[in-house]
PDB file of C-alpha atoms in Angstrom:
ATOM      1  CA  MET M   1      74.300  14.709 -34.354  1.00  0.00           C
ATOM      2  CA  SER M   2      73.721  17.655 -36.718  1.00  0.00           C
ATOM      3  CA  PRO M   3      72.124  16.903 -40.112  1.00  0.00           C
ATOM      4  CA  VAL M   4      74.411  19.505 -41.741  1.00  0.00           C
ATOM      5  CA  ARG M   5      77.793  18.094 -42.725  1.00  0.00           C
ATOM      6  CA  ARG M   6      80.764  20.208 -41.709  1.00  0.00           C
ATOM      7  CA  CYS M   7      84.090  20.895 -43.388  1.00  0.00           C
ATOM      8  CA  SER M   8      86.686  18.172 -42.712  1.00  0.00           C
ATOM      9  CA  ARG M   9      89.517  20.669 -42.189  1.00  0.00           C
ATOM     10  CA  THR M  10      90.719  21.018 -38.618  1.00  0.00           C
ATOM     11  CA  ALA M  11      89.067  23.858 -36.644  1.00  0.00           C
ATOM     12  CA  CYS M  12      86.716  24.737 -39.512  1.00  0.00           C
ATOM     13  CA  GLY M  13      83.054  24.545 -38.569  1.00  0.00           C
ATOM     14  CA  ARG M  14      81.547  25.876 -41.795  1.00  0.00           C
ATOM     15  CA  PRO M  15      79.026  23.742 -43.728  1.00  0.00           C
ATOM     16  CA  ALA M  16      80.470  21.493 -46.432  1.00  0.00           C
ATOM     17  CA  VAL M  17      79.686  22.225 -50.097  1.00  0.00           C
ATOM     18  CA  ALA M  18      82.106  19.899 -51.937  1.00  0.00           C
ATOM     19  CA  THR M  19      83.638  16.443 -51.579  1.00  0.00           C
ATOM     20  CA  LEU M  20      87.324  15.728 -52.187  1.00  0.00           C
ATOM     21  CA  THR M  21      88.463  12.259 -53.232  1.00  0.00           C
ATOM     22  CA  TYR M  22      92.009  11.144 -53.973  1.00  0.00           C
ATOM     23  CA  VAL M  23      92.678   8.657 -56.786  1.00  0.00           C
ATOM     24  CA  TYR M  24      96.102   7.404 -55.779  1.00  0.00           C
ATOM     25  CA  ALA M  25      96.610   5.194 -58.849  1.00  0.00           C
ATOM     26  CA  ASP M  26      96.271   8.217 -61.160  1.00  0.00           C
ATOM     27  CA  SER M  27      97.861  10.801 -58.811  1.00  0.00           C
ATOM     28  CA  THR M  28      94.659  12.835 -59.071  1.00  0.00           C
ATOM     29  CA  ALA M  29      92.576  14.777 -56.581  1.00  0.00           C
ATOM     30  CA  VAL M  30      88.907  15.004 -57.613  1.00  0.00           C
ATOM     31  CA  LEU M  31      86.818  17.845 -56.175  1.00  0.00           C
ATOM     32  CA  GLY M  32      83.122  17.587 -56.940  1.00  0.00           C
ATOM     33  CA  PRO M  33      79.712  18.495 -55.568  1.00  0.00           C
ATOM     34  CA  LEU M  34      78.881  17.362 -52.054  1.00  0.00           C
ATOM     35  CA  ALA M  35      78.344  13.602 -52.010  1.00  0.00           C
ATOM     36  CA  THR M  36      74.908  12.370 -50.994  1.00  0.00           C
ATOM     37  CA  TYR M  37      76.361  10.694 -47.901  1.00  0.00           C
ATOM     38  CA  ALA M  38      79.646  10.800 -46.028  1.00  0.00           C
ATOM     39  CA  GLU M  39      82.065   8.089 -47.109  1.00  0.00           C
ATOM     40  CA  PRO M  40      85.309   7.014 -45.517  1.00  0.00           C
ATOM     41  CA  HIS M  41      88.430   8.222 -47.406  1.00  0.00           C
ATOM     42  CA  CYS M  42      86.518  11.228 -48.776  1.00  0.00           C
ATOM     43  CA  TYR M  43      86.752  14.716 -47.359  1.00  0.00           C
ATOM     44  CA  ASP M  44      83.948  17.259 -47.219  1.00  0.00           C
ATOM     45  CA  LEU M  45      85.111  20.847 -47.721  1.00  0.00           C
ATOM     46  CA  CYS M  46      83.509  24.249 -47.227  1.00  0.00           C
ATOM     47  CA  ALA M  47      83.414  26.818 -50.049  1.00  0.00           C
ATOM     48  CA  GLU M  48      86.578  28.606 -48.888  1.00  0.00           C
ATOM     49  CA  HIS M  49      88.681  25.474 -48.544  1.00  0.00           C
ATOM     50  CA  SER M  50      87.417  23.987 -51.824  1.00  0.00           C
ATOM     51  CA  GLU M  51      88.436  27.160 -53.708  1.00  0.00           C
ATOM     52  CA  ARG M  52      91.916  27.221 -52.155  1.00  0.00           C
ATOM     53  CA  LEU M  53      92.581  23.491 -52.655  1.00  0.00           C
ATOM     54  CA  THR M  54      95.990  22.536 -54.020  1.00  0.00           C
ATOM     55  CA  ALA M  55      97.282  19.041 -54.729  1.00  0.00           C
ATOM     56  CA  PRO M  56     100.682  17.583 -53.931  1.00  0.00           C
ATOM     57  CA  ARG M  57     103.468  18.283 -56.444  1.00  0.00           C
ATOM     58  CA  GLY M  58     103.058  16.071 -59.514  1.00  0.00           C
ATOM     59  CA  TRP M  59      99.352  15.513 -58.897  1.00  0.00           C
ATOM     60  CA  GLU M  60      96.474  16.798 -61.002  1.00  0.00           C
ATOM     61  CA  VAL M  61      93.342  18.462 -59.595  1.00  0.00           C
ATOM     62  CA  VAL M  62      90.080  17.710 -61.394  1.00  0.00           C
ATOM     63  CA  ARG M  63      87.237  20.059 -60.479  1.00  0.00           C
ATOM     64  CA  LEU M  64      83.797  18.783 -61.386  1.00  0.00           C
ATOM     65  CA  THR M  65      81.262  21.563 -61.831  1.00  0.00           C
ATOM     66  CA  ASN M  66      78.003  21.531 -59.987  1.00  0.00           C
ATOM     67  CA  GLY M  67      75.152  21.053 -62.504  1.00  0.00           C
ATOM     68  CA  SER M  68      72.734  23.039 -60.413  1.00  0.00           C
ATOM     69  CA  ALA M  69      74.906  26.143 -60.374  1.00  0.00           C
ATOM     70  CA  PRO M  70      73.762  28.817 -62.780  1.00  0.00           C
ATOM     71  CA  SER M  71      76.038  29.095 -65.767  1.00  0.00           C
ATOM     72  CA  ARG M  72      76.994  32.357 -67.405  1.00  0.00           C
ATOM     73  CA  PRO M  73      75.545  32.982 -70.856  1.00  0.00           C
ATOM     74  CA  SER M  74      77.920  32.321 -73.723  1.00  0.00           C
ATOM     75  CA  GLY M  75      78.472  34.562 -76.715  1.00  0.00           C
ATOM     76  CA  ASP M  76      76.255  32.289 -78.795  1.00  0.00           C
ATOM     77  CA  ASP M  77      73.394  32.621 -76.302  1.00  0.00           C
ATOM     78  CA  LEU M  78      73.614  36.398 -76.351  1.00  0.00           C
ATOM     79  CA  GLU M  79      73.800  36.506 -80.145  1.00  0.00           C
ATOM     80  CA  ALA M  80      70.735  34.254 -80.456  1.00  0.00           C
ATOM     81  CA  LEU M  81      68.842  36.492 -78.037  1.00  0.00           C
ATOM     82  CA  ALA M  82      69.835  39.615 -80.000  1.00  0.00           C
ATOM     83  CA  ASN M  83      68.705  38.003 -83.261  1.00  0.00           C
ATOM     84  CA  ALA M  84      65.344  37.081 -81.733  1.00  0.00           C
ATOM     85  CA  VAL M  85      64.836  40.650 -80.518  1.00  0.00           C
ATOM     86  CA  ARG M  86      65.734  42.038 -83.965  1.00  0.00           C
ATOM     87  CA  GLU M  87      63.271  39.634 -85.598  1.00  0.00           C
ATOM     88  CA  ALA M  88      60.483  40.641 -83.233  1.00  0.00           C
ATOM     89  CA  ALA M  89      61.163  44.326 -83.923  1.00  0.00           C
ATOM     90  CA  ARG M  90      60.414  43.962 -87.669  1.00  0.00           C
ATOM     91  CA  PRO M  91      56.607  43.600 -87.873  1.00  0.00           C
ATOM     92  CA  GLN M  92      56.353  45.376 -91.262  1.00  0.00           C
ATOM     93  CA  GLU M  93      58.655  42.894 -92.959  1.00  0.00           C
ATOM     94  CA  ARG M  94      56.803  39.928 -91.444  1.00  0.00           C
ATOM     95  CA  ALA M  95      53.465  41.350 -92.645  1.00  0.00           C
ATOM     96  CA  ALA M  96      54.869  41.749 -96.155  1.00  0.00           C
ATOM     97  CA  GLN M  97      56.192  38.195 -96.105  1.00  0.00           C
ATOM     98  CA  ALA M  98      52.842  36.903 -94.859  1.00  0.00           C
ATOM     99  CA  GLY M  99      51.088  38.673 -97.735  1.00  0.00           C
ATOM    100  CA  GLY M 100      53.381  36.908-100.190  1.00  0.00           C
ATOM    101  CA  ALA M 101      52.799  33.593 -98.452  1.00  0.00           C
ATOM    102  CA  ARG M 102      49.053  33.895 -98.920  1.00  0.00           C
ATOM    103  CA  GLY M 103      49.437  33.610-102.665  1.00  0.00           C
ATOM    104  CA  ALA M 104      51.631  30.538-102.257  1.00  0.00           C
ATOM    105  CA  ASP M 105      49.169  28.777 -99.922  1.00  0.00           C
ATOM    106  CA  PRO M 106      45.612  28.785-101.333  1.00  0.00           C
ATOM    107  CA  MET M 107      44.221  27.480 -98.008  1.00  0.00           C
ATOM    108  CA  GLU M 108      45.432  30.505 -95.993  1.00  0.00           C
ATOM    109  CA  VAL M 109      42.867  33.310 -95.766  1.00  0.00           C
ATOM    110  CA  ALA M 110      44.466  35.597 -93.171  1.00  0.00           C
ATOM    111  CA  ARG M 111      47.328  35.750 -90.711  1.00  0.00           C
ATOM    112  CA  ARG M 112      47.706  37.420 -87.324  1.00  0.00           C
ATOM    113  CA  GLY M 113      51.105  36.964 -85.721  1.00  0.00           C
ATOM    114  CA  HIS M 114      51.832  33.248 -85.604  1.00  0.00           C
ATOM    115  CA  LEU M 115      48.159  32.302 -86.103  1.00  0.00           C
ATOM    116  CA  ARG M 116      46.677  31.565 -89.527  1.00  0.00           C
ATOM    117  CA  VAL M 117      43.075  31.470 -90.695  1.00  0.00           C
ATOM    118  CA  LEU M 118      42.623  28.635 -93.185  1.00  0.00           C
ATOM    119  CA  ARG M 119      39.904  28.122 -95.753  1.00  0.00           C
ATOM    120  CA  SER M 120      37.834  24.962 -95.377  1.00  0.00           C
ATOM    121  CA  PRO M 121      39.049  22.199 -97.719  1.00  0.00           C
ATOM    122  CA  ASP M 122      35.442  21.791 -98.946  1.00  0.00           C
ATOM    123  CA  SER M 123      35.189  25.324-100.392  1.00  0.00           C
TER     124      SER M 123
END
């Protein structure tokens, strides 16, 4: 017996990537990631058949996303990245702010990037 599970569709020999389960009480077909082991009353489907899946009329299809699949960056992710790049590109402003911070913190002697040189509390 092959360790790779195959698609449950007739005459399809491709490897399974998703598991289909019917919830008859709710008239719902649930398509999720491949189950850890084959169960009776569940159907393993290949990528092609899982994409083309349709449910009977009046039924709802619930597609659970695979957590391991890479997700596309959202607008917020891209904006945060752009803001970080802009911040890193302004070394003159950060140096000016650090100079002003020295007067506010009597313990700080010098600053280089994110590192600070502090005066000993004894002196």
